[in-house]
């Protein structure tokens, strides 16, 4: 959702506008990787179907190539370690590259 650029309407309490179901896989992955739980394969499949599973698996391959101690992989999710969060922007670029 979003609020239209209308200060008077906002101040009067106008409701936000529905902006649809959300972004693409890249946005979904980025937002989930910024959480301590990380990105779960089951969530990718639920939201994007077979394409989500394939995108997760590709990201998992890239994550396996990251420096040791920055990313946790268990076959079901990808998550940053505490050290990985310190360099999360660089890791996200690597994991989300097309």
Coordinates of N, CA and C in Angstrom, one line a residue:
X1 N 0.8 -1.2 0.0 CA 0.0 0.0 0.0 C 0.9 1.2 0.0
X2 N 0.3 2.3 -0.3 CA 1.0 3.6 -0.3 C 0.0 4.7 0.0
X3 N 0.5 5.8 0.5 CA -0.3 7.0 0.6 C -0.1 8.0 -0.5
X4 N -1.1 8.4 -1.2 CA -1.0 9.4 -2.3 C -0.3 10.7 -1.8
X5 N 0.4 11.3 -2.7 CA 1.0 12.6 -2.3 C -0.1 13.7 -2.2
X6 N -0.7 13.7 -1.1 CA -1.8 14.6 -0.8 C -1.8 14.8 0.7
X7 N -1.1 15.9 1.1 CA -0.9 16.1 2.6 C -2.2 16.4 3.2
X8 N -3.1 17.2 2.6 CA -4.4 17.5 3.2 C -5.2 16.2 3.4
X9 N -5.2 15.3 2.4 CA -6.0 14.1 2.5 C -5.4 13.2 3.6
X10 N -4.1 13.1 3.7 CA -3.4 12.3 4.7 C -3.8 12.8 6.1
X11 N -3.7 14.2 6.3 CA -4.1 14.8 7.6 C -5.6 14.5 7.9
X12 N -6.4 14.4 6.9 CA -7.8 14.1 7.2 C -8.1 12.6 7.5
X13 N -7.0 11.8 7.3 CA -7.2 10.4 7.7 C -7.6 9.5 6.5
X14 N -7.4 10.0 5.3 CA -7.7 9.2 4.1 C -6.9 7.8 4.2
X15 N -7.5 6.8 3.8 CA -6.9 5.4 3.9 C -5.8 5.3 2.8
X16 N -4.8 4.4 3.0 CA -3.8 4.2 2.0 C -4.4 3.5 0.8
X17 N -3.8 3.5 -0.3 CA -4.2 2.9 -1.6 C -3.6 1.5 -1.7
X18 N -4.3 0.5 -2.0 CA -3.8 -0.9 -2.1 C -2.9 -0.9 -3.4
X19 N -1.7 -1.4 -3.3 CA -0.8 -1.4 -4.4 C -0.5 -2.8 -4.9
X20 N -1.4 -3.8 -4.6 CA -1.2 -5.1 -5.2 C -0.5 -6.0 -4.2
X21 N -0.2 -7.2 -4.7 CA 0.4 -8.3 -3.8 C 1.8 -8.1 -3.4
X22 N 2.5 -7.1 -4.0 CA 3.9 -6.9 -3.6 C 4.9 -7.1 -4.7
X23 N 6.1 -7.1 -4.4 CA 7.2 -7.1 -5.4 C 7.5 -8.4 -6.0
X24 N 8.6 -8.4 -6.7 CA 9.1 -9.6 -7.4 C 10.0 -10.4 -6.4
X25 N 10.5 -11.5 -6.9 CA 11.3 -12.4 -6.1 C 12.5 -11.7 -5.4
X26 N 13.2 -10.8 -6.2 CA 14.4 -10.1 -5.7 C 14.0 -9.3 -4.4
X27 N 12.9 -8.6 -4.5 CA 12.5 -7.7 -3.4 C 12.1 -8.6 -2.2
X28 N 11.4 -9.7 -2.5 CA 10.9 -10.6 -1.4 C 12.2 -11.2 -0.7
X29 N 13.1 -11.7 -1.5 CA 14.4 -12.3 -1.0 C 15.1 -11.3 -0.1
X30 N 15.3 -10.1 -0.7 CA 16.1 -9.0 0.0 C 15.5 -8.7 1.4
X31 N 14.2 -8.5 1.4 CA 13.5 -8.2 2.7 C 13.6 -9.3 3.7
X32 N 13.5 -10.6 3.2 CA 13.5 -11.7 4.1 C 15.0 -12.0 4.6
X33 N 16.0 -11.7 3.8 CA 17.4 -11.9 4.2 C 17.8 -10.9 5.2
X34 N 17.1 -9.8 5.3 CA 17.4 -8.8 6.4 C 16.8 -9.1 7.7
X35 N 16.1 -10.3 7.8 CA 15.5 -10.8 9.1 C 16.4 -11.9 9.6
X36 N 16.5 -12.1 10.9 CA 17.3 -13.1 11.5 C 16.9 -14.5 11.0
X37 N 15.6 -14.7 10.7 CA 15.1 -16.0 10.2 C 15.6 -16.3 8.8
X38 N 15.9 -15.3 8.1 CA 16.4 -15.5 6.7 C 15.3 -15.8 5.7
X39 N 15.8 -16.3 4.6 CA 14.9 -16.6 3.5 C 14.6 -18.1 3.5
X40 N 13.4 -18.5 3.6 CA 13.0 -19.9 3.6 C 12.5 -20.4 2.3
X41 N 13.0 -21.6 1.9 CA 12.6 -22.2 0.6 C 11.1 -22.4 0.5
X42 N 10.5 -22.8 1.6 CA 9.0 -23.0 1.6 C 8.2 -21.7 1.4
X43 N 8.7 -20.6 1.9 CA 8.1 -19.3 1.6 C 8.2 -18.9 0.2
X44 N 9.4 -19.2 -0.4 CA 9.6 -18.9 -1.8 C 8.6 -19.7 -2.7
X45 N 8.5 -21.0 -2.4 CA 7.6 -21.9 -3.2 C 6.1 -21.4 -3.0
X46 N 5.8 -21.1 -1.8 CA 4.4 -20.7 -1.5 C 4.0 -19.4 -2.3
X47 N 4.9 -18.5 -2.3 CA 4.6 -17.2 -3.0 C 4.8 -17.2 -4.5
X48 N 5.9 -17.9 -5.0 CA 6.2 -17.9 -6.4 C 6.1 -19.2 -7.1
X49 N 5.7 -20.3 -6.4 CA 5.6 -21.6 -7.1 C 7.0 -22.2 -7.5
X50 N 7.0 -22.9 -8.6 CA 8.2 -23.6 -9.0 C 9.3 -22.6 -9.4
X51 N 8.9 -21.4 -9.9 CA 9.9 -20.4 -10.2 C 10.6 -19.9 -8.9
X52 N 9.8 -19.8 -7.8 CA 10.4 -19.4 -6.5 C 11.4 -20.4 -6.0
X53 N 11.0 -21.7 -6.2 CA 12.0 -22.8 -5.7 C 13.3 -22.7 -6.5
X54 N 13.1 -22.5 -7.8 CA 14.3 -22.5 -8.7 C 15.2 -21.2 -8.4
X55 N 14.5 -20.1 -8.1 CA 15.3 -18.9 -7.7 C 16.0 -19.1 -6.4
X56 N 15.3 -19.7 -5.4 CA 15.9 -20.0 -4.1 C 17.2 -20.9 -4.3
X57 N 17.0 -21.9 -5.1 CA 18.1 -22.9 -5.3 C 19.3 -22.2 -6.0
X58 N 19.0 -21.3 -6.9 CA 20.1 -20.5 -7.6 C 20.8 -19.6 -6.5
X59 N 20.0 -19.0 -5.7 CA 20.6 -18.1 -4.7 C 21.4 -19.0 -3.7
X60 N 20.9 -20.2 -3.4 CA 21.6 -21.1 -2.5 C 23.0 -21.4 -3.0
X61 N 23.1 -21.6 -4.4 CA 24.4 -21.9 -5.0 C 25.3 -20.7 -4.8
X62 N 24.8 -19.5 -5.0 CA 25.6 -18.3 -4.8 C 26.1 -18.1 -3.4
X63 N 25.2 -18.5 -2.5 CA 25.5 -18.3 -1.0 C 26.6 -19.3 -0.6
X64 N 26.6 -20.5 -1.2 CA 27.7 -21.4 -0.9 C 29.1 -20.9 -1.3
X65 N 29.1 -20.0 -2.2 CA 30.4 -19.4 -2.7 C 30.8 -18.2 -1.8
X66 N 30.0 -17.7 -0.9 CA 30.3 -16.6 -0.1 C 31.4 -17.0 0.9
X67 N 32.2 -16.0 1.4 CA 33.2 -16.3 2.4 C 32.7 -17.0 3.6
X68 N 33.4 -17.9 4.2 CA 33.0 -18.7 5.3 C 32.6 -17.9 6.5
X69 N 31.6 -18.3 7.2 CA 31.2 -17.6 8.4 C 30.2 -16.4 8.2
X70 N 29.8 -16.2 7.0 CA 28.9 -15.0 6.7 C 27.5 -15.4 6.4
X71 N 27.3 -16.6 5.9 CA 26.0 -17.1 5.5 C 25.7 -18.5 6.1
X72 N 24.5 -18.8 6.6 CA 24.1 -20.1 7.1 C 23.2 -20.7 6.1
X73 N 23.5 -22.0 5.7 CA 22.7 -22.7 4.8 C 22.3 -24.1 5.4
X74 N 21.1 -24.5 5.3 CA 20.7 -25.8 5.8 C 19.8 -26.6 4.9
X75 N 19.7 -26.1 3.6 CA 18.9 -26.8 2.6 C 17.4 -26.3 2.7
X76 N 17.1 -25.6 3.7 CA 15.7 -25.1 3.9 C 15.6 -23.6 3.9
X77 N 16.8 -23.0 4.3 CA 16.8 -21.5 4.4 C 18.2 -21.0 4.2
X78 N 18.3 -19.7 3.9 CA 19.5 -19.0 3.8 C 19.4 -17.8 4.8
X79 N 20.4 -17.7 5.6 CA 20.4 -16.6 6.6 C 21.8 -16.1 6.8
X80 N 21.8 -14.8 7.2 CA 23.1 -14.2 7.5 C 23.5 -14.6 8.9
X81 N 24.8 -14.7 9.2 CA 25.3 -14.9 10.5 C 25.4 -13.5 11.1
X82 N 25.7 -13.3 12.4 CA 25.9 -12.0 12.9 C 27.0 -11.2 12.2
X83 N 28.1 -11.9 11.8 CA 29.1 -11.3 11.0 C 28.6 -10.9 9.6
X84 N 27.8 -11.8 9.0 CA 27.2 -11.5 7.7 C 26.3 -10.3 7.7
X85 N 25.6 -10.0 8.8 CA 24.8 -8.8 8.8 C 25.6 -7.6 8.7
X86 N 26.8 -7.6 9.2 CA 27.7 -6.4 9.2 C 28.1 -6.1 7.7
X87 N 28.0 -7.0 6.8 CA 28.4 -6.8 5.4 C 27.2 -7.2 4.5
X88 N 26.0 -7.1 5.1 CA 24.8 -7.6 4.4 C 24.6 -6.9 3.0
X89 N 24.9 -5.7 2.8 CA 24.6 -5.0 1.5 C 25.5 -5.7 0.5
X90 N 26.8 -6.0 0.8 CA 27.6 -6.6 -0.2 C 27.2 -8.1 -0.5
X91 N 26.7 -8.8 0.6 CA 26.2 -10.1 0.4 C 24.9 -10.1 -0.5
X92 N 24.0 -9.2 -0.2 CA 22.8 -9.1 -1.0 C 23.1 -8.9 -2.5
X93 N 24.1 -8.0 -2.8 CA 24.5 -7.8 -4.2 C 24.9 -9.1 -4.8
X94 N 25.7 -9.9 -4.1 CA 26.2 -11.2 -4.6 C 25.1 -12.2 -4.8
X95 N 24.2 -12.3 -3.8 CA 23.2 -13.3 -3.8 C 22.1 -13.0 -4.9
X96 N 21.8 -11.7 -5.1 CA 20.7 -11.3 -6.0 C 21.1 -11.0 -7.4
X97 N 22.4 -11.1 -7.7 CA 22.8 -10.8 -9.1 C 22.2 -11.7 -10.1
X98 N 21.8 -11.1 -11.2 CA 21.1 -11.9 -12.2 C 22.1 -12.3 -13.3

